[in-house]
mmCIF file with all atom_site columns, C-alpha atoms in Angstrom:
data_model
loop_
_atom_site.group_PDB
_atom_site.id
_atom_site.type_symbol
_atom_site.label_atom_id
_atom_site.label_alt_id
_atom_site.label_comp_id
_atom_site.label_asym_id
_atom_site.label_entity_id
_atom_site.label_seq_id
_atom_site.pdbx_PDB_ins_code
_atom_site.Cartn_x
_atom_site.Cartn_y
_atom_site.Cartn_z
_atom_site.occupancy
_atom_site.B_iso_or_equiv
_atom_site.pdbx_formal_charge
_atom_site.auth_seq_id
_atom_site.auth_comp_id
_atom_site.auth_asym_id
_atom_site.auth_atom_id
_atom_site.pdbx_PDB_model_num
ATOM 1   C CA . LEU A 1 1   ? 3.022  10.411  -27.606 1.00 68.00 ? 76  LEU A CA 1
ATOM 2   C CA . LEU A 1 2   ? 3.325  7.346   -26.607 1.00 69.00 ? 77  LEU A CA 1
ATOM 3   C CA . ARG A 1 3   ? 5.695  8.550   -23.689 1.00 70.00 ? 78  ARG A CA 1
ATOM 4   C CA . GLU A 1 4   ? 2.956  11.231  -23.180 1.00 77.00 ? 79  GLU A CA 1
ATOM 5   C CA . ILE A 1 5   ? 0.169  8.288   -22.406 1.00 79.00 ? 80  ILE A CA 1
ATOM 6   C CA . HIS A 1 6   ? 2.940  6.736   -20.217 1.00 69.00 ? 81  HIS A CA 1
ATOM 7   C CA . HIS A 1 7   ? 3.548  9.665   -18.489 1.00 74.00 ? 82  HIS A CA 1
ATOM 8   C CA . ARG A 1 8   ? -0.685 10.216  -17.858 1.00 83.00 ? 83  ARG A CA 1
ATOM 9   C CA . VAL A 1 9   ? -1.135 6.579   -16.677 1.00 81.00 ? 84  VAL A CA 1
ATOM 10  C CA . LYS A 1 10  ? 1.465  6.906   -14.347 1.00 77.00 ? 85  LYS A CA 1
ATOM 11  C CA . ASN A 1 11  ? -0.019 10.321  -12.903 1.00 82.00 ? 86  ASN A CA 1
ATOM 12  C CA . ASN A 1 12  ? -3.653 8.077   -12.705 1.00 87.00 ? 87  ASN A CA 1
ATOM 13  C CA . LEU A 1 13  ? -2.054 5.437   -10.737 1.00 83.00 ? 88  LEU A CA 1
ATOM 14  C CA . GLN A 1 14  ? -0.546 8.226   -8.119  1.00 84.00 ? 89  GLN A CA 1
ATOM 15  C CA . VAL A 1 15  ? -3.856 9.492   -8.139  1.00 89.00 ? 90  VAL A CA 1
ATOM 16  C CA . ILE A 1 16  ? -5.438 5.992   -7.430  1.00 89.00 ? 91  ILE A CA 1
ATOM 17  C CA . ILE A 1 17  ? -2.626 5.421   -4.926  1.00 84.00 ? 92  ILE A CA 1
ATOM 18  C CA . SER A 1 18  ? -3.700 8.802   -2.829  1.00 88.00 ? 93  SER A CA 1
ATOM 19  C CA . LEU A 1 19  ? -7.204 7.489   -2.944  1.00 89.00 ? 94  LEU A CA 1
ATOM 20  C CA . LEU A 1 20  ? -6.411 4.451   -1.341  1.00 88.00 ? 95  LEU A CA 1
ATOM 21  C CA . ASN A 1 21  ? -4.141 5.903   1.242   1.00 84.00 ? 96  ASN A CA 1
ATOM 22  C CA . LEU A 1 22  ? -7.104 8.245   2.194   1.00 87.00 ? 97  LEU A CA 1
ATOM 23  C CA . GLN A 1 23  ? -9.473 5.418   2.806   1.00 87.00 ? 98  GLN A CA 1
ATOM 24  C CA . ALA A 1 24  ? -6.193 3.466   4.570   1.00 86.00 ? 99  ALA A CA 1
ATOM 25  C CA . SER A 1 25  ? -6.204 5.911   6.974   1.00 87.00 ? 100 SER A CA 1
ATOM 26  C CA . LYS A 1 26  ? -9.910 5.701   8.180   1.00 88.00 ? 101 LYS A CA 1
ATOM 27  C CA . ALA A 1 27  ? -9.651 1.644   8.432   1.00 88.00 ? 102 ALA A CA 1
ATOM 28  C CA . ASP A 1 28  ? -9.068 -0.412  10.803  1.00 91.00 ? 103 ASP A CA 1
ATOM 29  C CA . LYS A 1 29  ? -5.744 -2.319  11.276  1.00 86.00 ? 104 LYS A CA 1
ATOM 30  C CA . LYS A 1 30  ? -6.818 -5.704  8.842   1.00 87.00 ? 105 LYS A CA 1
ATOM 31  C CA . THR A 1 31  ? -8.116 -3.394  6.237   1.00 88.00 ? 106 THR A CA 1
ATOM 32  C CA . ARG A 1 32  ? -5.443 -0.853  6.236   1.00 84.00 ? 107 ARG A CA 1
ATOM 33  C CA . LYS A 1 33  ? -3.163 -4.105  5.264   1.00 82.00 ? 108 LYS A CA 1
ATOM 34  C CA . VAL A 1 34  ? -5.141 -4.619  2.201   1.00 86.00 ? 109 VAL A CA 1
ATOM 35  C CA . PHE A 1 35  ? -5.140 -1.009  1.192   1.00 85.00 ? 110 PHE A CA 1
ATOM 36  C CA . LEU A 1 36  ? -1.600 -1.009  1.671   1.00 82.00 ? 111 LEU A CA 1
ATOM 37  C CA . SER A 1 37  ? -0.617 -4.274  -0.208  1.00 82.00 ? 112 SER A CA 1
ATOM 38  C CA . ALA A 1 38  ? -2.706 -2.987  -3.371  1.00 86.00 ? 113 ALA A CA 1
ATOM 39  C CA . GLN A 1 39  ? -1.013 0.401   -2.792  1.00 85.00 ? 114 GLN A CA 1
ATOM 40  C CA . ASN A 1 40  ? 2.259  -1.149  -3.297  1.00 84.00 ? 115 ASN A CA 1
ATOM 41  C CA . ARG A 1 41  ? 1.295  -3.451  -6.269  1.00 84.00 ? 116 ARG A CA 1
ATOM 42  C CA . ILE A 1 42  ? 0.182  -0.257  -8.003  1.00 86.00 ? 117 ILE A CA 1
ATOM 43  C CA . LYS A 1 43  ? 3.432  1.743   -6.668  1.00 84.00 ? 118 LYS A CA 1
ATOM 44  C CA . THR A 1 44  ? 5.330  -1.273  -8.668  1.00 83.00 ? 119 THR A CA 1
ATOM 45  C CA . MET A 1 45  ? 3.033  -0.288  -11.824 1.00 79.00 ? 120 MET A CA 1
ATOM 46  C CA . ALA A 1 46  ? 3.787  3.457   -11.855 1.00 81.00 ? 121 ALA A CA 1
ATOM 47  C CA . MET A 1 47  ? 7.570  2.655   -11.641 1.00 81.00 ? 122 MET A CA 1
ATOM 48  C CA . ILE A 1 48  ? 7.655  0.567   -14.515 1.00 80.00 ? 123 ILE A CA 1
ATOM 49  C CA . HIS A 1 49  ? 5.723  3.746   -16.241 1.00 74.00 ? 124 HIS A CA 1
ATOM 50  C CA . ASP A 1 50  ? 7.709  6.004   -15.018 1.00 78.00 ? 125 ASP A CA 1
ATOM 51  C CA . ALA A 1 51  ? 11.126 4.063   -16.420 1.00 76.00 ? 126 ALA A CA 1
ATOM 52  C CA . ILE A 1 52  ? 9.292  3.609   -19.898 1.00 73.00 ? 127 ILE A CA 1
ATOM 53  C CA . TYR A 1 53  ? 8.463  7.357   -19.329 1.00 70.00 ? 128 TYR A CA 1
ATOM 54  C CA . GLU A 1 54  ? 12.381 8.140   -18.985 1.00 75.00 ? 129 GLU A CA 1
ATOM 55  C CA . GLU A 1 55  ? 14.463 5.166   -20.991 1.00 73.00 ? 130 GLU A CA 1
ATOM 56  C CA . GLY A 1 56  ? 11.859 4.526   -23.514 1.00 72.00 ? 131 GLY A CA 1
ATOM 57  C CA . MET A 1 57  ? 10.373 1.256   -24.251 1.00 77.00 ? 132 MET A CA 1
ATOM 58  C CA . GLU A 1 58  ? 12.699 -0.901  -22.506 1.00 87.00 ? 133 GLU A CA 1
ATOM 59  C CA . VAL A 1 59  ? 13.244 -1.085  -18.957 1.00 91.00 ? 134 VAL A CA 1
ATOM 60  C CA . ASP A 1 60  ? 16.726 -1.257  -17.260 1.00 94.00 ? 135 ASP A CA 1
ATOM 61  C CA . MET A 1 61  ? 16.187 -3.630  -14.310 1.00 95.00 ? 136 MET A CA 1
ATOM 62  C CA . GLN A 1 62  ? 18.989 -2.536  -12.553 1.00 96.00 ? 137 GLN A CA 1
ATOM 63  C CA . THR A 1 63  ? 17.853 0.821   -12.115 1.00 94.00 ? 138 THR A CA 1
ATOM 64  C CA . TYR A 1 64  ? 14.154 -0.514  -11.532 1.00 93.00 ? 139 TYR A CA 1
ATOM 65  C CA . VAL A 1 65  ? 15.918 -2.700  -8.907  1.00 96.00 ? 140 VAL A CA 1
ATOM 66  C CA . GLU A 1 66  ? 17.671 -0.171  -7.564  1.00 95.00 ? 141 GLU A CA 1
ATOM 67  C CA . ARG A 1 67  ? 14.229 2.003   -7.219  1.00 92.00 ? 142 ARG A CA 1
ATOM 68  C CA . LEU A 1 68  ? 12.539 -0.885  -5.860  1.00 93.00 ? 143 LEU A CA 1
ATOM 69  C CA . VAL A 1 69  ? 15.097 -1.673  -3.094  1.00 93.00 ? 144 VAL A CA 1
ATOM 70  C CA . HIS A 1 70  ? 14.969 2.106   -2.115  1.00 91.00 ? 145 HIS A CA 1
ATOM 71  C CA . ASN A 1 71  ? 11.249 1.987   -2.007  1.00 88.00 ? 146 ASN A CA 1
ATOM 72  C CA . LEU A 1 72  ? 11.746 -0.867  0.143   1.00 89.00 ? 147 LEU A CA 1
ATOM 73  C CA . LYS A 1 73  ? 14.047 -0.146  2.835   1.00 89.00 ? 148 LYS A CA 1
ATOM 74  C CA . GLY A 1 74  ? 11.982 3.119   3.255   1.00 87.00 ? 149 GLY A CA 1
ATOM 75  C CA . ARG A 1 75  ? 8.788  1.510   4.110   1.00 84.00 ? 150 ARG A CA 1
ATOM 76  C CA . TYR A 1 76  ? 10.496 -1.537  6.165   1.00 85.00 ? 151 TYR A CA 1
ATOM 77  C CA . LYS A 1 77  ? 13.089 0.725   7.788   1.00 86.00 ? 152 LYS A CA 1
ATOM 78  C CA . LEU A 1 78  ? 15.404 -1.826  6.267   1.00 85.00 ? 153 LEU A CA 1
ATOM 79  C CA . TYR A 1 79  ? 18.989 -0.016  8.266   1.00 82.00 ? 154 TYR A CA 1
ATOM 80  C CA . ASN A 1 80  ? 20.519 -3.283  9.049   1.00 86.00 ? 155 ASN A CA 1
ATOM 81  C CA . THR A 1 81  ? 19.909 -5.556  5.257   1.00 88.00 ? 156 THR A CA 1
ATOM 82  C CA . ASN A 1 82  ? 22.840 -5.183  3.056   1.00 91.00 ? 157 ASN A CA 1
ATOM 83  C CA . PHE A 1 83  ? 21.557 -5.940  -0.343  1.00 94.00 ? 158 PHE A CA 1
ATOM 84  C CA . LYS A 1 84  ? 23.519 -6.941  -3.484  1.00 96.00 ? 159 LYS A CA 1
ATOM 85  C CA . LEU A 1 85  ? 22.024 -6.156  -6.663  1.00 97.00 ? 160 LEU A CA 1
ATOM 86  C CA . ASN A 1 86  ? 23.004 -7.778  -10.337 1.00 97.00 ? 161 ASN A CA 1
ATOM 87  C CA . CYS A 1 87  ? 20.515 -7.061  -12.333 1.00 97.00 ? 162 CYS A CA 1
ATOM 88  C CA . LYS A 1 88  ? 22.328 -5.585  -15.693 1.00 96.00 ? 163 LYS A CA 1
ATOM 89  C CA . VAL A 1 89  ? 19.676 -6.840  -18.581 1.00 97.00 ? 164 VAL A CA 1
ATOM 90  C CA . LYS A 1 90  ? 16.609 -4.903  -19.797 1.00 95.00 ? 165 LYS A CA 1
ATOM 91  C CA . PHE A 1 91  ? 13.462 -6.141  -20.637 1.00 95.00 ? 166 PHE A CA 1
ATOM 92  C CA . ASN A 1 92  ? 10.304 -4.814  -22.796 1.00 91.00 ? 167 ASN A CA 1
ATOM 93  C CA . LEU A 1 93  ? 7.402  -3.813  -21.228 1.00 87.00 ? 168 LEU A CA 1
ATOM 94  C CA . GLU A 1 94  ? 5.638  -7.189  -21.518 1.00 91.00 ? 169 GLU A CA 1
ATOM 95  C CA . THR A 1 95  ? 8.405  -8.822  -19.633 1.00 95.00 ? 170 THR A CA 1
ATOM 96  C CA . ALA A 1 96  ? 8.966  -5.773  -17.064 1.00 93.00 ? 171 ALA A CA 1
ATOM 97  C CA . MET A 1 97  ? 5.842  -5.488  -15.604 1.00 91.00 ? 172 MET A CA 1
ATOM 98  C CA . PRO A 1 98  ? 5.218  -9.112  -14.477 1.00 94.00 ? 173 PRO A CA 1
ATOM 99  C CA . LEU A 1 99  ? 8.792  -9.721  -13.416 1.00 96.00 ? 174 LEU A CA 1
ATOM 100 C CA . ALA A 1 100 ? 8.948  -6.191  -11.378 1.00 94.00 ? 175 ALA A CA 1
ATOM 101 C CA . HIS A 1 101 ? 5.733  -7.011  -9.472  1.00 93.00 ? 176 HIS A CA 1
ATOM 102 C CA . LEU A 1 102 ? 7.456  -10.715 -9.345  1.00 95.00 ? 177 LEU A CA 1
ATOM 103 C CA . LEU A 1 103 ? 10.140 -8.703  -7.840  1.00 95.00 ? 178 LEU A CA 1
ATOM 104 C CA . ASN A 1 104 ? 8.005  -7.102  -5.375  1.00 92.00 ? 179 ASN A CA 1
ATOM 105 C CA . GLU A 1 105 ? 6.080  -9.853  -4.236  1.00 92.00 ? 180 GLU A CA 1
ATOM 106 C CA . LEU A 1 106 ? 8.632  -11.934 -3.456  1.00 93.00 ? 181 LEU A CA 1
ATOM 107 C CA . LEU A 1 107 ? 11.141 -9.138  -1.867  1.00 92.00 ? 182 LEU A CA 1
ATOM 108 C CA . THR A 1 108 ? 8.197  -8.015  0.419   1.00 89.00 ? 183 THR A CA 1
ATOM 109 C CA . ARG A 1 109 ? 7.877  -11.445 1.529   1.00 88.00 ? 184 ARG A CA 1
ATOM 110 C CA . PHE A 1 110 ? 11.249 -12.037 2.430   1.00 89.00 ? 185 PHE A CA 1
ATOM 111 C CA . ILE A 1 111 ? 11.565 -8.453  4.785   1.00 88.00 ? 186 ILE A CA 1
ATOM 112 C CA . LYS A 1 112 ? 8.036  -8.294  5.915   1.00 82.00 ? 187 LYS A CA 1
ATOM 113 C CA . ASN A 1 113 ? 7.951  -9.898  9.017   1.00 72.00 ? 188 ASN A CA 1
ATOM 114 C CA . VAL A 1 114 ? 12.077 -10.576 10.145  1.00 76.00 ? 189 VAL A CA 1
ATOM 115 C CA . PRO A 1 115 ? 14.438 -9.127  7.718   1.00 82.00 ? 190 PRO A CA 1
ATOM 116 C CA . PRO A 1 116 ? 17.414 -10.683 6.738   1.00 83.00 ? 191 PRO A CA 1
ATOM 117 C CA . THR A 1 117 ? 20.657 -8.895  7.074   1.00 89.00 ? 192 THR A CA 1
ATOM 118 C CA . LYS A 1 118 ? 21.765 -9.849  3.426   1.00 92.00 ? 193 LYS A CA 1
ATOM 119 C CA . LEU A 1 119 ? 19.444 -10.257 0.131   1.00 93.00 ? 194 LEU A CA 1
ATOM 120 C CA . GLY A 1 120 ? 21.022 -10.784 -3.189  1.00 95.00 ? 195 GLY A CA 1
ATOM 121 C CA . ILE A 1 121 ? 18.520 -9.848  -6.005  1.00 97.00 ? 196 ILE A CA 1
ATOM 122 C CA . GLU A 1 122 ? 20.060 -11.548 -9.587  1.00 98.00 ? 197 GLU A CA 1
ATOM 123 C CA . VAL A 1 123 ? 18.320 -11.281 -13.063 1.00 97.00 ? 198 VAL A CA 1
ATOM 124 C CA . LYS A 1 124 ? 20.912 -12.357 -15.849 1.00 97.00 ? 199 LYS A CA 1
ATOM 125 C CA . GLU A 1 125 ? 20.491 -14.143 -18.805 1.00 96.00 ? 200 GLU A CA 1
ATOM 126 C CA . TYR A 1 126 ? 20.430 -18.122 -18.716 1.00 95.00 ? 201 TYR A CA 1
ATOM 127 C CA . ASN A 1 127 ? 20.419 -20.875 -21.327 1.00 93.00 ? 202 ASN A CA 1
ATOM 128 C CA . GLY A 1 128 ? 19.091 -18.515 -24.086 1.00 92.00 ? 203 GLY A CA 1
ATOM 129 C CA . GLY A 1 129 ? 16.553 -17.327 -21.578 1.00 95.00 ? 204 GLY A CA 1
ATOM 130 C CA . TYR A 1 130 ? 16.905 -15.386 -17.958 1.00 98.00 ? 205 TYR A CA 1
ATOM 131 C CA . GLN A 1 131 ? 16.989 -16.261 -14.302 1.00 97.00 ? 206 GLN A CA 1
ATOM 132 C CA . LEU A 1 132 ? 15.770 -14.219 -11.253 1.00 98.00 ? 207 LEU A CA 1
ATOM 133 C CA . ILE A 1 133 ? 17.524 -15.245 -8.362  1.00 97.00 ? 208 ILE A CA 1
ATOM 134 C CA . ILE A 1 134 ? 17.150 -13.959 -5.057  1.00 95.00 ? 209 ILE A CA 1
ATOM 135 C CA . SER A 1 135 ? 18.951 -15.415 -1.699  1.00 94.00 ? 210 SER A CA 1
ATOM 136 C CA . SER A 1 136 ? 18.869 -14.456 1.531   1.00 93.00 ? 211 SER A CA 1
ATOM 137 C CA . ASN A 1 137 ? 20.824 -15.619 4.848   1.00 91.00 ? 212 ASN A CA 1
ATOM 138 C CA . ARG A 1 138 ? 17.410 -15.725 6.362   1.00 86.00 ? 213 ARG A CA 1
ATOM 139 C CA . ALA A 1 139 ? 13.831 -17.801 4.828   1.00 82.00 ? 214 ALA A CA 1
ATOM 140 C CA . PRO A 1 140 ? 10.732 -15.626 4.655   1.00 81.00 ? 215 PRO A CA 1
ATOM 141 C CA . THR A 1 141 ? 8.478  -16.838 7.173   1.00 70.00 ? 216 THR A CA 1
ATOM 142 C CA . ALA A 1 142 ? 6.096  -18.439 5.054   1.00 62.00 ? 217 ALA A CA 1
ATOM 143 C CA . GLY A 1 143 ? 8.633  -19.906 2.327   1.00 50.00 ? 218 GLY A CA 1
ATOM 144 C CA . GLY A 1 144 ? 10.196 -18.863 -0.970  1.00 50.00 ? 219 GLY A CA 1
ATOM 145 C CA . GLY A 1 145 ? 6.522  -17.651 -2.533  1.00 52.00 ? 220 GLY A CA 1
ATOM 146 C CA . GLY A 1 146 ? 5.687  -20.504 -4.592  1.00 52.00 ? 221 GLY A CA 1
ATOM 147 C CA . ARG A 1 147 ? 2.463  -21.221 -1.851  1.00 60.00 ? 222 ARG A CA 1
ATOM 148 C CA . TYR A 1 148 ? 1.011  -17.530 -3.108  1.00 80.00 ? 223 TYR A CA 1
ATOM 149 C CA . PRO A 1 149 ? -1.659 -17.309 -5.500  1.00 88.00 ? 224 PRO A CA 1
ATOM 150 C CA . PHE A 1 150 ? -0.488 -14.026 -7.156  1.00 89.00 ? 225 PHE A CA 1
ATOM 151 C CA . VAL A 1 151 ? 3.455  -15.390 -7.448  1.00 92.00 ? 226 VAL A CA 1
ATOM 152 C CA . ARG A 1 152 ? 2.717  -18.378 -9.116  1.00 93.00 ? 227 ARG A CA 1
ATOM 153 C CA . ALA A 1 153 ? 0.078  -16.297 -11.890 1.00 94.00 ? 228 ALA A CA 1
ATOM 154 C CA . LEU A 1 154 ? 2.899  -14.290 -12.211 1.00 94.00 ? 229 LEU A CA 1
ATOM 155 C CA . ILE A 1 155 ? 5.837  -16.985 -12.743 1.00 96.00 ? 230 ILE A CA 1
ATOM 156 C CA . GLN A 1 156 ? 3.050  -18.268 -15.211 1.00 95.00 ? 231 GLN A CA 1
ATOM 157 C CA . GLN A 1 157 ? 2.661  -14.943 -17.066 1.00 94.00 ? 232 GLN A CA 1
ATOM 158 C CA . LEU A 1 158 ? 6.425  -14.887 -17.690 1.00 95.00 ? 233 LEU A CA 1
ATOM 159 C CA . ASP A 1 159 ? 6.244  -18.597 -19.066 1.00 94.00 ? 234 ASP A CA 1
ATOM 160 C CA . GLY A 1 160 ? 8.419  -19.492 -15.776 1.00 96.00 ? 235 GLY A CA 1
ATOM 161 C CA . LYS A 1 161 ? 9.740  -22.319 -13.840 1.00 96.00 ? 236 LYS A CA 1
ATOM 162 C CA . LEU A 1 162 ? 9.754  -21.819 -9.466  1.00 95.00 ? 237 LEU A CA 1
ATOM 163 C CA . GLN A 1 163 ? 12.553 -24.042 -7.595  1.00 94.00 ? 238 GLN A CA 1
ATOM 164 C CA . THR A 1 164 ? 13.482 -22.907 -4.188  1.00 92.00 ? 239 THR A CA 1
ATOM 165 C CA . LYS A 1 165 ? 16.932 -24.028 -1.943  1.00 92.00 ? 240 LYS A CA 1
ATOM 166 C CA . ASN A 1 166 ? 18.110 -23.695 1.472   1.00 90.00 ? 241 ASN A CA 1
ATOM 167 C CA . ASN A 1 167 ? 14.334 -23.961 3.185   1.00 86.00 ? 242 ASN A CA 1
ATOM 168 C CA . GLY A 1 168 ? 13.193 -20.621 0.599   1.00 85.00 ? 243 GLY A CA 1
ATOM 169 C CA . ALA A 1 169 ? 16.112 -18.688 1.520   1.00 90.00 ? 244 ALA A CA 1
ATOM 170 C CA . LYS A 1 170 ? 17.077 -18.959 -1.977  1.00 94.00 ? 245 LYS A CA 1
ATOM 171 C CA . VAL A 1 171 ? 14.504 -18.496 -4.998  1.00 94.00 ? 246 VAL A CA 1
ATOM 172 C CA . ILE A 1 172 ? 15.313 -19.003 -8.612  1.00 96.00 ? 247 ILE A CA 1
ATOM 173 C CA . ILE A 1 173 ? 13.291 -18.327 -11.581 1.00 97.00 ? 248 ILE A CA 1
ATOM 174 C CA . LYS A 1 174 ? 13.842 -19.211 -14.908 1.00 97.00 ? 249 LYS A CA 1
ATOM 175 C CA . PHE A 1 175 ? 12.011 -17.321 -17.569 1.00 97.00 ? 250 PHE A CA 1
ATOM 176 C CA . LYS A 1 176 ? 11.944 -15.981 -20.841 1.00 94.00 ? 251 LYS A CA 1
ATOM 177 C CA . GLU A 1 177 ? 11.477 -12.781 -22.187 1.00 94.00 ? 252 GLU A CA 1
ATOM 178 C CA . LEU A 1 178 ? 7.900  -12.305 -23.466 1.00 91.00 ? 253 LEU A CA 1
ATOM 179 C CA . LYS A 1 179 ? 6.757  -10.845 -27.446 1.00 87.00 ? 254 LYS A CA 1
ATOM 180 C CA . TYR A 1 180 ? 5.234  -7.908  -27.594 1.00 72.00 ? 255 TYR A CA 1
ATOM 181 C CA . LYS A 1 181 ? 1.312  -9.105  -28.828 1.00 67.00 ? 256 LYS A CA 1
ATOM 182 C CA . ARG A 1 182 ? -0.110 -6.435  -30.536 1.00 62.00 ? 257 ARG A CA 1
ATOM 183 C CA . ARG A 1 183 ? -3.469 -5.727  -29.581 1.00 55.00 ? 258 ARG A CA 1
ATOM 184 C CA . ILE A 1 184 ? -5.207 -3.878  -32.219 1.00 54.00 ? 259 ILE A CA 1
#
């Protein structure tokens, strides 16, 4: 039953993406960017629901990040960017959803204007918690992401701490896995 619910949610998210795409095609350039940003965030949710549907109640982050990178390579035509991935951990939905959004937001900031030639993404266990490390040979044009309200909110949701190095070319976020909160 739960798998069926996730499958239906994923399908509904695809319908929303299609509706946004239709609206974006009729909008001016500035408004189209807003629609595309919303689409990308919804695609992130759909990818997590897809992972839950395929894998059960834990999301394999290596598989998710590989899919995200594949999606970003196509969207931003990243033919000259070499990605190095090391994300061999699994998380529950409570942690995977905000972490997926955080990855999407940060990676988009790293590659949007001037894509780097090297980009490393690592999620690993660290001191009884976890670390997300994104490192690049080029800092994003607007820093490492701490200035963006959505990024800050996601870090806060993960009860995380943000650290940047090399003028934002390296972002480290320490966080703990969130516990499932019963809602009924």
